[in-house]
């Protein structure tokens, strides 16, 4: 059993931004696990340390006082283009970002990959695009490589690429943006590009996988734009998401099935409500000087254990949960196919956004999951017929009885 300073399923790392922290010594919260656990220890620093793009840890004083966002004066209206993916968990980011920008008085165009008549558009968040057009936004479809033809003659203040994962897909958009005079270029990257670390959480400037597509994109846009920023999200929840996260747990809990979690269940991860991601992006658009040349972990400020996520989902559903742990190798399954999260500590902190943009998280998993469960029931997913063949295979290997 792990020993933890707090008994909560959620772990919060905080720091005092009013003081000037030092690099060393560092006060830490420590988690210690038994030898059979996936990680023997975890240290989380509550002190703020600034990081640069070249992965060297630098003094907090390298951030000048003018870099921090000042909440004064009227917000300048911007014309923003969002190049949005047509599938996966990131699609909902563009949806929320567009609505938040419109709510703040900006002019928004969303270019979604593909055709409006495609089957992919029959899923959320695309079925809710009327919320964007109803608020004064514009939605168009097409190949991002043809963005110059689709939006011929138009000039934008800022462009967000929320589609590409490599240079082949992003460079046509970036090159067009550069040639057409776009002032600010933003990119949705991924916290998955960080190399595994013995000192979670991941913070901006930690080592990344040099050959990862997102890394090459970040390097490219840093070379051609004077004002750019990259955002690295993890897992997210929120209405309109079309990639299972909390739903995976609800599917099992409401049917009285055990929730199968690989490893010890004490692995830490970060699950954010998408509204936090959109608010961070909006601050960057409204404060381009502060955001310029920065990497931001686009995540909430709390971690949750995998077991904790199962228990929180059960509580949101007003139910109990049986958690069964297993070793994927021993039962002969691929954990990536059997479970929606990484089978390891995968936890980043939003230190740069806190300090540079003056951003703060609003994700509250216990409350947010209640809202998500209400929608889960509303759409009738709790009554949908489902098969759990891979779960059954694991349970059979563990000799755990399978519910009829």
mmCIF file of C-alpha atoms in Angstrom:
data_model
loop_
_atom_site.group_PDB
_atom_site.id
_atom_site.type_symbol
_atom_site.label_atom_id
_atom_site.label_comp_id
_atom_site.label_asym_id
_atom_site.label_seq_id
_atom_site.Cartn_x
_atom_site.Cartn_y
_atom_site.Cartn_z
ATOM 1 C CA UNK A 1 0.000 0.000 0.000
ATOM 2 C CA UNK A 2 1.350 3.418 -0.889
ATOM 3 C CA UNK A 3 1.872 6.039 1.783
ATOM 4 C CA UNK A 4 0.663 9.490 0.896
ATOM 5 C CA UNK A 5 0.563 12.837 2.654
ATOM 6 C CA UNK A 6 -3.126 13.181 1.728
ATOM 7 C CA UNK A 7 -5.712 10.392 1.653
ATOM 8 C CA UNK A 8 -7.503 12.002 -1.270
ATOM 9 C CA UNK A 9 -7.648 10.333 -4.672
ATOM 10 C CA UNK A 10 -6.563 13.672 -6.102
ATOM 11 C CA UNK A 11 -3.097 15.102 -5.621
ATOM 12 C CA UNK A 12 -2.600 18.846 -5.825
ATOM 13 C CA UNK A 13 0.756 20.510 -6.363
ATOM 14 C CA UNK A 14 0.835 24.201 -5.567
ATOM 15 C CA UNK A 15 3.345 26.983 -5.237
ATOM 16 C CA UNK A 16 3.518 30.493 -3.873
ATOM 17 C CA UNK A 17 3.888 32.834 -6.820
ATOM 18 C CA UNK A 18 4.415 35.821 -4.555
ATOM 19 C CA UNK A 19 7.804 34.582 -3.439
ATOM 20 C CA UNK A 20 10.960 34.016 -5.424
ATOM 21 C CA UNK A 21 11.629 30.260 -5.386
ATOM 22 C CA UNK A 22 15.073 28.777 -5.584
ATOM 23 C CA UNK A 23 16.224 25.866 -7.695
ATOM 24 C CA UNK A 24 17.715 23.996 -4.755
ATOM 25 C CA UNK A 25 16.962 22.869 -2.157
ATOM 26 C CA UNK A 26 13.433 21.940 -3.192
ATOM 27 C CA UNK A 27 10.571 20.997 -0.926
ATOM 28 C CA UNK A 28 8.792 17.913 -2.198
ATOM 29 C CA UNK A 29 5.797 15.718 -1.574
ATOM 30 C CA UNK A 30 6.927 12.100 -1.804
ATOM 31 C CA UNK A 31 4.943 8.997 -2.651
ATOM 32 C CA UNK A 32 6.567 5.640 -1.955
ATOM 33 C CA UNK A 33 5.317 2.413 -3.456
ATOM 34 C CA UNK A 34 6.054 -1.238 -2.809
ATOM 35 C CA UNK A 35 8.695 -2.867 -4.972
ATOM 36 C CA UNK A 36 6.046 -4.551 -7.094
ATOM 37 C CA UNK A 37 4.640 -1.195 -8.152
ATOM 38 C CA UNK A 38 5.364 0.276 -11.561
ATOM 39 C CA UNK A 39 7.389 3.076 -10.005
ATOM 40 C CA UNK A 40 9.201 2.897 -6.715
ATOM 41 C CA UNK A 41 8.796 6.543 -5.832
ATOM 42 C CA UNK A 42 7.365 9.825 -6.968
ATOM 43 C CA UNK A 43 8.460 13.303 -6.007
ATOM 44 C CA UNK A 44 6.406 16.365 -6.769
ATOM 45 C CA UNK A 45 7.889 19.787 -6.243
ATOM 46 C CA UNK A 46 5.666 22.615 -5.064
ATOM 47 C CA UNK A 47 8.294 25.168 -5.999
ATOM 48 C CA UNK A 48 8.142 26.932 -9.350
ATOM 49 C CA UNK A 49 11.060 26.461 -11.704
ATOM 50 C CA UNK A 50 11.017 28.100 -15.135
ATOM 51 C CA UNK A 51 12.000 26.173 -18.208
ATOM 52 C CA UNK A 52 13.210 27.198 -21.653
ATOM 53 C CA UNK A 53 12.522 25.588 -25.028
ATOM 54 C CA UNK A 54 15.989 24.021 -25.180
ATOM 55 C CA UNK A 55 15.131 21.854 -22.158
ATOM 56 C CA UNK A 56 17.589 23.533 -19.789
ATOM 57 C CA UNK A 57 16.223 24.423 -16.390
ATOM 58 C CA UNK A 58 16.731 28.117 -15.839
ATOM 59 C CA UNK A 59 16.239 30.654 -13.098
ATOM 60 C CA UNK A 60 12.727 31.925 -12.456
ATOM 61 C CA UNK A 61 14.207 35.398 -12.826
ATOM 62 C CA UNK A 62 14.602 34.722 -16.566
ATOM 63 C CA UNK A 63 10.929 35.641 -16.824
ATOM 64 C CA UNK A 64 10.798 39.420 -16.770
ATOM 65 C CA UNK A 65 7.985 41.058 -14.878
ATOM 66 C CA UNK A 66 6.592 42.334 -18.180
ATOM 67 C CA UNK A 67 6.020 38.754 -19.324
ATOM 68 C CA UNK A 68 3.273 38.157 -16.792
ATOM 69 C CA UNK A 69 -0.182 39.013 -18.059
ATOM 70 C CA UNK A 70 -1.656 42.180 -16.635
ATOM 71 C CA UNK A 71 -5.449 42.115 -16.247
ATOM 72 C CA UNK A 72 -6.039 45.717 -17.209
ATOM 73 C CA UNK A 73 -7.392 47.567 -20.215
ATOM 74 C CA UNK A 74 -9.816 46.498 -22.911
ATOM 75 C CA UNK A 75 -9.178 43.321 -24.891
ATOM 76 C CA UNK A 76 -8.295 43.948 -28.536
ATOM 77 C CA UNK A 77 -10.656 42.206 -30.939
ATOM 78 C CA UNK A 78 -8.829 39.540 -32.976
ATOM 79 C CA UNK A 79 -9.647 37.635 -36.132
ATOM 80 C CA UNK A 80 -8.798 34.008 -35.422
ATOM 81 C CA UNK A 81 -8.662 30.899 -37.607
ATOM 82 C CA UNK A 82 -8.916 27.462 -36.000
ATOM 83 C CA UNK A 83 -7.784 24.547 -38.173
ATOM 84 C CA UNK A 84 -9.633 21.707 -36.491
ATOM 85 C CA UNK A 85 -9.160 17.947 -36.701
ATOM 86 C CA UNK A 86 -12.175 15.869 -37.781
ATOM 87 C CA UNK A 87 -11.620 13.026 -35.303
ATOM 88 C CA UNK A 88 -10.090 12.033 -31.981
ATOM 89 C CA UNK A 89 -10.079 13.669 -28.601
ATOM 90 C CA UNK A 90 -8.587 16.965 -29.774
ATOM 91 C CA UNK A 91 -11.586 17.944 -31.926
ATOM 92 C CA UNK A 92 -13.439 19.204 -28.867
ATOM 93 C CA UNK A 93 -10.595 21.630 -28.076
ATOM 94 C CA UNK A 94 -11.312 23.641 -31.206
ATOM 95 C CA UNK A 95 -15.035 23.619 -30.445
ATOM 96 C CA UNK A 96 -14.622 25.020 -26.939
ATOM 97 C CA UNK A 97 -11.901 27.453 -28.038
ATOM 98 C CA UNK A 98 -14.132 28.880 -30.761
ATOM 99 C CA UNK A 99 -17.017 29.390 -28.350
ATOM 100 C CA UNK A 100 -14.799 31.046 -25.746
ATOM 101 C CA UNK A 101 -13.240 33.391 -28.300
ATOM 102 C CA UNK A 102 -16.685 34.359 -29.599
ATOM 103 C CA UNK A 103 -17.863 34.952 -26.055
ATOM 104 C CA UNK A 104 -14.922 37.317 -25.591
ATOM 105 C CA UNK A 105 -15.856 39.319 -28.670
ATOM 106 C CA UNK A 106 -13.414 37.908 -31.220
ATOM 107 C CA UNK A 107 -14.044 37.003 -34.870
ATOM 108 C CA UNK A 108 -13.730 33.231 -35.407
ATOM 109 C CA UNK A 109 -13.519 30.918 -38.414
ATOM 110 C CA UNK A 110 -13.254 27.146 -37.933
ATOM 111 C CA UNK A 111 -11.784 25.142 -40.817
ATOM 112 C CA UNK A 112 -12.523 21.458 -40.217
ATOM 113 C CA UNK A 113 -10.680 18.751 -42.114
ATOM 114 C CA UNK A 114 -12.740 16.875 -44.719
ATOM 115 C CA UNK A 115 -16.277 17.403 -45.981
ATOM 116 C CA UNK A 116 -19.310 18.675 -44.115
ATOM 117 C CA UNK A 117 -21.347 15.736 -45.451
ATOM 118 C CA UNK A 118 -18.972 13.046 -44.138
ATOM 119 C CA UNK A 119 -20.068 10.512 -41.518
ATOM 120 C CA UNK A 120 -17.534 11.964 -39.076
ATOM 121 C CA UNK A 121 -19.617 15.117 -38.909
ATOM 122 C CA UNK A 122 -22.511 13.078 -37.474
ATOM 123 C CA UNK A 123 -20.641 12.874 -34.161
ATOM 124 C CA UNK A 124 -20.028 15.452 -31.463
ATOM 125 C CA UNK A 125 -18.662 18.086 -31.316
ATOM 126 C CA UNK A 126 -19.457 18.619 -35.022
ATOM 127 C CA UNK A 127 -23.192 18.094 -34.508
ATOM 128 C CA UNK A 128 -23.044 21.101 -32.173
ATOM 129 C CA UNK A 129 -21.353 23.509 -34.574
ATOM 130 C CA UNK A 130 -24.600 25.488 -34.669
ATOM 131 C CA UNK A 131 -23.488 26.786 -31.269
ATOM 132 C CA UNK A 132 -20.523 28.390 -33.057
ATOM 133 C CA UNK A 133 -22.477 29.826 -35.986
ATOM 134 C CA UNK A 134 -25.262 30.925 -33.667
ATOM 135 C CA UNK A 135 -22.730 32.986 -31.718
ATOM 136 C CA UNK A 136 -21.479 34.688 -34.874
ATOM 137 C CA UNK A 137 -18.695 32.300 -35.868
ATOM 138 C CA UNK A 138 -18.116 30.739 -39.256
ATOM 139 C CA UNK A 139 -17.514 27.057 -40.079
ATOM 140 C CA UNK A 140 -15.947 25.798 -43.311
ATOM 141 C CA UNK A 141 -14.568 22.444 -44.449
ATOM 142 C CA UNK A 142 -11.698 21.328 -46.648
ATOM 143 C CA UNK A 143 -8.104 20.172 -46.878
ATOM 144 C CA UNK A 144 -5.841 22.312 -44.651
ATOM 145 C CA UNK A 145 -3.175 22.119 -47.353
ATOM 146 C CA UNK A 146 -5.572 24.189 -49.483
ATOM 147 C CA UNK A 147 -6.213 26.783 -46.803
ATOM 148 C CA UNK A 148 -4.967 29.565 -49.093
ATOM 149 C CA UNK A 149 -7.643 28.724 -51.666
ATOM 150 C CA UNK A 150 -10.416 28.089 -49.145
ATOM 151 C CA UNK A 151 -9.824 31.425 -47.401
ATOM 152 C CA UNK A 152 -8.354 33.321 -50.324
ATOM 153 C CA UNK A 153 -7.621 36.960 -49.613
ATOM 154 C CA UNK A 154 -8.507 36.779 -45.912
ATOM 155 C CA UNK A 155 -6.133 38.028 -43.246
ATOM 156 C CA UNK A 156 -6.087 36.661 -39.693
ATOM 157 C CA UNK A 157 -4.426 37.935 -36.545
ATOM 158 C CA UNK A 158 -3.946 34.450 -35.128
ATOM 159 C CA UNK A 159 -4.089 30.849 -36.361
ATOM 160 C CA UNK A 160 -4.394 27.722 -34.226
ATOM 161 C CA UNK A 161 -3.454 24.412 -35.801
ATOM 162 C CA UNK A 162 -5.458 21.826 -33.883
ATOM 163 C CA UNK A 163 -5.060 19.160 -36.531
ATOM 164 C CA UNK A 164 -1.526 18.228 -37.547
ATOM 165 C CA UNK A 165 0.810 15.903 -35.706
ATOM 166 C CA UNK A 166 3.777 16.213 -38.053
ATOM 167 C CA UNK A 167 5.449 18.659 -40.425
ATOM 168 C CA UNK A 168 3.781 17.238 -43.520
ATOM 169 C CA UNK A 169 0.356 18.221 -42.223
ATOM 170 C CA UNK A 170 1.245 21.433 -40.362
ATOM 171 C CA UNK A 171 3.823 23.077 -42.638
ATOM 172 C CA UNK A 172 1.307 23.957 -45.423
ATOM 173 C CA UNK A 173 -0.828 25.805 -42.879
ATOM 174 C CA UNK A 174 2.180 27.424 -41.203
ATOM 175 C CA UNK A 175 3.708 28.487 -44.515
ATOM 176 C CA UNK A 176 0.410 30.007 -45.675
ATOM 177 C CA UNK A 177 0.013 31.786 -42.340
ATOM 178 C CA UNK A 178 3.519 33.219 -42.594
ATOM 179 C CA UNK A 179 3.081 34.397 -46.190
ATOM 180 C CA UNK A 180 -0.351 35.931 -45.532
ATOM 181 C CA UNK A 181 0.838 38.027 -42.606
ATOM 182 C CA UNK A 182 -0.613 36.117 -39.662
ATOM 183 C CA UNK A 183 0.730 37.741 -36.501
ATOM 184 C CA UNK A 184 0.537 34.766 -34.134
ATOM 185 C CA UNK A 185 0.691 31.001 -34.716
ATOM 186 C CA UNK A 186 -0.470 28.536 -32.078
ATOM 187 C CA UNK A 187 -0.101 24.757 -32.176
ATOM 188 C CA UNK A 188 -1.780 21.946 -30.255
ATOM 189 C CA UNK A 189 1.043 19.544 -29.482
ATOM 190 C CA UNK A 190 0.939 16.717 -26.921
ATOM 191 C CA UNK A 191 2.332 15.991 -23.469
ATOM 192 C CA UNK A 192 2.971 12.502 -24.824
ATOM 193 C CA UNK A 193 6.206 13.787 -26.390
ATOM 194 C CA UNK A 194 7.931 13.988 -23.001
ATOM 195 C CA UNK A 195 10.439 11.276 -22.267
ATOM 196 C CA UNK A 196 9.592 9.112 -19.239
ATOM 197 C CA UNK A 197 11.032 10.632 -16.095
ATOM 198 C CA UNK A 198 11.990 9.461 -12.617
ATOM 199 C CA UNK A 199 10.807 12.824 -11.276
ATOM 200 C CA UNK A 200 7.165 13.414 -12.207
ATOM 201 C CA UNK A 201 5.445 15.690 -12.976
ATOM 202 C CA UNK A 202 6.507 16.759 -16.450
ATOM 203 C CA UNK A 203 7.174 20.488 -16.584
ATOM 204 C CA UNK A 204 7.870 22.770 -19.509
ATOM 205 C CA UNK A 205 11.444 22.274 -20.643
ATOM 206 C CA UNK A 206 11.747 18.609 -19.622
ATOM 207 C CA UNK A 207 13.387 16.315 -22.163
ATOM 208 C CA UNK A 208 11.243 15.340 -25.143
ATOM 209 C CA UNK A 209 11.471 12.645 -27.809
ATOM 210 C CA UNK A 210 13.573 14.429 -30.432
ATOM 211 C CA UNK A 211 12.118 12.527 -33.384
ATOM 212 C CA UNK A 212 8.465 12.972 -32.386
ATOM 213 C CA UNK A 213 6.368 14.700 -35.042
ATOM 214 C CA UNK A 214 5.020 17.300 -32.612
ATOM 215 C CA UNK A 215 8.573 18.224 -31.586
ATOM 216 C CA UNK A 216 9.607 18.824 -35.183
ATOM 217 C CA UNK A 217 6.554 21.039 -35.676
ATOM 218 C CA UNK A 218 7.389 23.053 -32.559
ATOM 219 C CA UNK A 219 10.917 23.571 -33.861
ATOM 220 C CA UNK A 220 9.668 24.628 -37.294
ATOM 221 C CA UNK A 221 7.163 27.211 -36.102
ATOM 222 C CA UNK A 222 9.737 28.630 -33.670
ATOM 223 C CA UNK A 223 12.032 29.246 -36.638
ATOM 224 C CA UNK A 224 9.556 30.982 -38.964
ATOM 225 C CA UNK A 225 7.282 32.941 -36.615
ATOM 226 C CA UNK A 226 8.179 35.837 -34.375
ATOM 227 C CA UNK A 227 5.104 35.159 -32.237
ATOM 228 C CA UNK A 228 4.220 31.523 -31.620
ATOM 229 C CA UNK A 229 3.290 29.180 -28.796
ATOM 230 C CA UNK A 230 2.756 25.454 -28.381
ATOM 231 C CA UNK A 231 0.297 23.736 -26.049
ATOM 232 C CA UNK A 232 0.735 20.193 -24.763
ATOM 233 C CA UNK A 233 -2.520 18.613 -23.509
ATOM 234 C CA UNK A 234 -3.046 15.236 -21.852
ATOM 235 C CA UNK A 235 -6.378 13.515 -21.258
ATOM 236 C CA UNK A 236 -9.541 15.599 -21.200
ATOM 237 C CA UNK A 237 -13.218 15.386 -20.375
ATOM 238 C CA UNK A 238 -16.098 17.636 -21.375
ATOM 239 C CA UNK A 239 -19.407 17.647 -23.196
ATOM 240 C CA UNK A 240 -18.895 17.087 -26.898
ATOM 241 C CA UNK A 241 -15.793 14.919 -26.638
ATOM 242 C CA UNK A 242 -15.976 11.961 -29.040
ATOM 243 C CA UNK A 243 -13.127 9.974 -27.516
ATOM 244 C CA UNK A 244 -13.883 7.792 -24.517
ATOM 245 C CA UNK A 245 -12.372 8.810 -21.218
ATOM 246 C CA UNK A 246 -14.789 8.775 -18.300
ATOM 247 C CA UNK A 247 -17.270 6.840 -20.453
ATOM 248 C CA UNK A 248 -14.966 3.805 -20.368
ATOM 249 C CA UNK A 249 -15.423 3.637 -16.596
ATOM 250 C CA UNK A 250 -19.150 4.403 -16.668
ATOM 251 C CA UNK A 251 -19.731 1.606 -19.216
ATOM 252 C CA UNK A 252 -18.518 -0.953 -16.690
ATOM 253 C CA UNK A 253 -19.781 0.605 -13.484
ATOM 254 C CA UNK A 254 -23.434 0.923 -14.549
ATOM 255 C CA UNK A 255 -23.467 -2.706 -15.723
ATOM 256 C CA UNK A 256 -22.073 -4.022 -12.469
ATOM 257 C CA UNK A 257 -18.837 -5.154 -14.079
ATOM 258 C CA UNK A 258 -15.419 -4.878 -12.442
ATOM 259 C CA UNK A 259 -13.135 -2.100 -13.633
ATOM 260 C CA UNK A 260 -9.872 -3.662 -14.789
ATOM 261 C CA UNK A 261 -6.808 -1.499 -14.185
ATOM 262 C CA UNK A 262 -3.295 -2.574 -15.214
ATOM 263 C CA UNK A 263 -0.558 -2.404 -12.600
ATOM 264 C CA UNK A 264 -1.006 -1.122 -9.062
ATOM 265 C CA UNK A 265 -3.672 1.478 -9.818
ATOM 266 C CA UNK A 266 -1.563 4.097 -8.057
ATOM 267 C CA UNK A 267 -0.189 5.475 -11.311
ATOM 268 C CA UNK A 268 -0.784 9.230 -11.543
ATOM 269 C CA UNK A 269 -2.259 10.952 -14.549
ATOM 270 C CA UNK A 270 -3.828 14.300 -15.399
ATOM 271 C CA UNK A 271 -7.404 14.631 -16.642
ATOM 272 C CA UNK A 272 -8.580 18.151 -17.444
ATOM 273 C CA UNK A 273 -11.916 19.628 -18.382
ATOM 274 C CA UNK A 274 -11.631 21.023 -21.904
ATOM 275 C CA UNK A 275 -12.849 24.431 -20.726
ATOM 276 C CA UNK A 276 -9.475 24.831 -19.001
ATOM 277 C CA UNK A 277 -7.660 24.171 -22.257
ATOM 278 C CA UNK A 278 -9.770 26.711 -24.140
ATOM 279 C CA UNK A 279 -9.323 29.384 -21.465
ATOM 280 C CA UNK A 280 -5.546 28.963 -21.613
ATOM 281 C CA UNK A 281 -5.557 29.292 -25.395
ATOM 282 C CA UNK A 282 -7.774 32.375 -25.212
ATOM 283 C CA UNK A 283 -5.385 34.081 -22.810
ATOM 284 C CA UNK A 284 -2.556 33.422 -25.258
ATOM 285 C CA UNK A 285 -4.509 35.070 -28.096
ATOM 286 C CA UNK A 286 -5.356 38.051 -25.936
ATOM 287 C CA UNK A 287 -1.784 38.389 -24.660
ATOM 288 C CA UNK A 288 0.497 37.422 -27.565
ATOM 289 C CA UNK A 289 3.567 39.171 -26.164
ATOM 290 C CA UNK A 290 3.400 37.127 -22.964
ATOM 291 C CA UNK A 291 2.751 33.846 -24.779
ATOM 292 C CA UNK A 292 5.329 34.377 -27.526
ATOM 293 C CA UNK A 293 7.988 31.697 -27.835
ATOM 294 C CA UNK A 294 6.549 29.614 -24.996
ATOM 295 C CA UNK A 295 5.659 25.997 -24.406
ATOM 296 C CA UNK A 296 2.602 25.453 -22.212
ATOM 297 C CA UNK A 297 1.472 22.225 -20.581
ATOM 298 C CA UNK A 298 -2.233 22.496 -21.378
ATOM 299 C CA UNK A 299 -3.484 20.602 -18.339
ATOM 300 C CA UNK A 300 -5.238 21.130 -15.030
ATOM 301 C CA UNK A 301 -3.297 21.551 -11.795
ATOM 302 C CA UNK A 302 -4.245 18.258 -10.168
ATOM 303 C CA UNK A 303 -3.323 14.641 -10.651
ATOM 304 C CA UNK A 304 -5.519 11.626 -10.090
ATOM 305 C CA UNK A 305 -4.597 7.981 -9.559
ATOM 306 C CA UNK A 306 -6.046 5.404 -11.934
ATOM 307 C CA UNK A 307 -7.848 3.745 -9.025
ATOM 308 C CA UNK A 308 -8.997 7.186 -7.937
ATOM 309 C CA UNK A 309 -10.530 7.862 -11.342
ATOM 310 C CA UNK A 310 -12.521 4.619 -11.090
ATOM 311 C CA UNK A 311 -13.785 5.528 -7.629
ATOM 312 C CA UNK A 312 -14.677 9.096 -8.661
ATOM 313 C CA UNK A 313 -16.630 7.811 -11.662
ATOM 314 C CA UNK A 314 -18.503 5.367 -9.439
ATOM 315 C CA UNK A 315 -19.339 8.120 -6.977
ATOM 316 C CA UNK A 316 -20.594 10.332 -9.816
ATOM 317 C CA UNK A 317 -22.840 7.461 -10.928
ATOM 318 C CA UNK A 318 -24.084 6.898 -7.384
ATOM 319 C CA UNK A 319 -22.731 3.386 -7.431
ATOM 320 C CA UNK A 320 -19.993 1.189 -6.022
ATOM 321 C CA UNK A 321 -17.097 -0.227 -8.004
ATOM 322 C CA UNK A 322 -15.018 -3.383 -7.901
ATOM 323 C CA UNK A 323 -11.459 -2.691 -9.045
ATOM 324 C CA UNK A 324 -9.368 -5.588 -10.331
ATOM 325 C CA UNK A 325 -5.661 -5.123 -10.989
ATOM 326 C CA UNK A 326 -3.710 -7.224 -13.455
ATOM 327 C CA UNK A 327 -0.343 -7.567 -15.145
ATOM 328 C CA UNK A 328 -0.891 -7.128 -18.909
ATOM 329 C CA UNK A 329 2.068 -9.350 -19.816
ATOM 330 C CA UNK A 330 0.966 -12.122 -17.471
ATOM 331 C CA UNK A 331 -2.532 -12.254 -18.953
ATOM 332 C CA UNK A 332 -1.323 -11.771 -22.517
ATOM 333 C CA UNK A 333 -3.038 -8.521 -23.488
ATOM 334 C CA UNK A 334 -1.907 -5.176 -24.842
ATOM 335 C CA UNK A 335 -2.666 -2.595 -22.137
ATOM 336 C CA UNK A 336 -3.074 0.087 -24.817
ATOM 337 C CA UNK A 337 -6.075 -1.801 -26.196
ATOM 338 C CA UNK A 338 -7.490 -2.860 -22.844
ATOM 339 C CA UNK A 339 -7.288 0.465 -20.977
ATOM 340 C CA UNK A 340 -7.771 4.106 -22.076
ATOM 341 C CA UNK A 341 -4.777 5.584 -20.213
ATOM 342 C CA UNK A 342 -1.034 4.969 -20.171
ATOM 343 C CA UNK A 343 0.077 2.205 -17.824
ATOM 344 C CA UNK A 344 2.610 4.463 -16.076
ATOM 345 C CA UNK A 345 2.893 7.766 -14.249
ATOM 346 C CA UNK A 346 1.869 10.319 -16.878
ATOM 347 C CA UNK A 347 1.363 13.645 -15.192
ATOM 348 C CA UNK A 348 2.246 17.182 -16.279
ATOM 349 C CA UNK A 349 1.829 20.508 -14.502
ATOM 350 C CA UNK A 350 0.751 23.865 -16.019
ATOM 351 C CA UNK A 351 3.505 25.934 -14.427
ATOM 352 C CA UNK A 352 4.179 28.199 -17.414
ATOM 353 C CA UNK A 353 0.498 29.109 -17.863
ATOM 354 C CA UNK A 354 0.140 29.852 -14.155
ATOM 355 C CA UNK A 355 3.157 32.103 -14.038
ATOM 356 C CA UNK A 356 3.236 33.703 -17.490
ATOM 357 C CA UNK A 357 -0.430 33.987 -18.444
ATOM 358 C CA UNK A 358 -1.887 34.329 -14.970
ATOM 359 C CA UNK A 359 -4.090 31.347 -15.809
ATOM 360 C CA UNK A 360 -5.707 29.110 -13.209
ATOM 361 C CA UNK A 361 -7.460 25.763 -13.563
ATOM 362 C CA UNK A 362 -11.137 25.205 -12.843
ATOM 363 C CA UNK A 363 -11.268 21.412 -13.325
ATOM 364 C CA UNK A 364 -13.031 19.755 -10.412
ATOM 365 C CA UNK A 365 -13.231 16.059 -11.237
ATOM 366 C CA UNK A 366 -15.778 15.036 -8.575
ATOM 367 C CA UNK A 367 -18.218 17.706 -9.781
ATOM 368 C CA UNK A 368 -17.337 17.567 -13.486
ATOM 369 C CA UNK A 369 -17.851 13.793 -13.529
ATOM 370 C CA UNK A 370 -21.356 14.204 -12.103
ATOM 371 C CA UNK A 371 -22.192 16.425 -15.064
ATOM 372 C CA UNK A 372 -20.620 13.969 -17.462
ATOM 373 C CA UNK A 373 -22.613 11.077 -15.979
ATOM 374 C CA UNK A 374 -25.873 13.006 -16.367
ATOM 375 C CA UNK A 375 -25.124 13.430 -20.073
ATOM 376 C CA UNK A 376 -24.064 9.775 -20.329
ATOM 377 C CA UNK A 377 -27.513 8.736 -19.101
ATOM 378 C CA UNK A 378 -29.292 11.414 -21.132
ATOM 379 C CA UNK A 379 -27.980 10.026 -24.422
ATOM 380 C CA UNK A 380 -28.949 6.492 -23.348
ATOM 381 C CA UNK A 381 -25.476 5.018 -23.338
ATOM 382 C CA UNK A 382 -26.176 3.317 -20.008
ATOM 383 C CA UNK A 383 -28.811 1.182 -21.781
ATOM 384 C CA UNK A 384 -26.787 0.445 -24.896
ATOM 385 C CA UNK A 385 -25.887 -3.193 -25.510
ATOM 386 C CA UNK A 386 -22.139 -3.687 -25.201
ATOM 387 C CA UNK A 387 -19.615 -6.498 -25.377
ATOM 388 C CA UNK A 388 -16.544 -6.661 -23.173
ATOM 389 C CA UNK A 389 -14.596 -9.443 -24.852
ATOM 390 C CA UNK A 390 -11.154 -8.219 -23.862
ATOM 391 C CA UNK A 391 -12.279 -7.652 -20.282
ATOM 392 C CA UNK A 392 -13.684 -11.175 -20.211
ATOM 393 C CA UNK A 393 -10.392 -12.573 -21.487
ATOM 394 C CA UNK A 394 -8.511 -10.845 -18.673
ATOM 395 C CA UNK A 395 -10.997 -11.951 -16.034
ATOM 396 C CA UNK A 396 -10.864 -15.530 -17.283
ATOM 397 C CA UNK A 397 -7.072 -15.483 -17.075
ATOM 398 C CA UNK A 398 -7.314 -14.173 -13.498
ATOM 399 C CA UNK A 399 -10.008 -16.754 -12.711
ATOM 400 C CA UNK A 400 -12.410 -14.010 -11.672
ATOM 401 C CA UNK A 401 -16.092 -14.855 -12.292
ATOM 402 C CA UNK A 402 -17.638 -12.896 -15.171
ATOM 403 C CA UNK A 403 -21.070 -11.362 -14.623
ATOM 404 C CA UNK A 404 -23.796 -12.885 -16.758
#
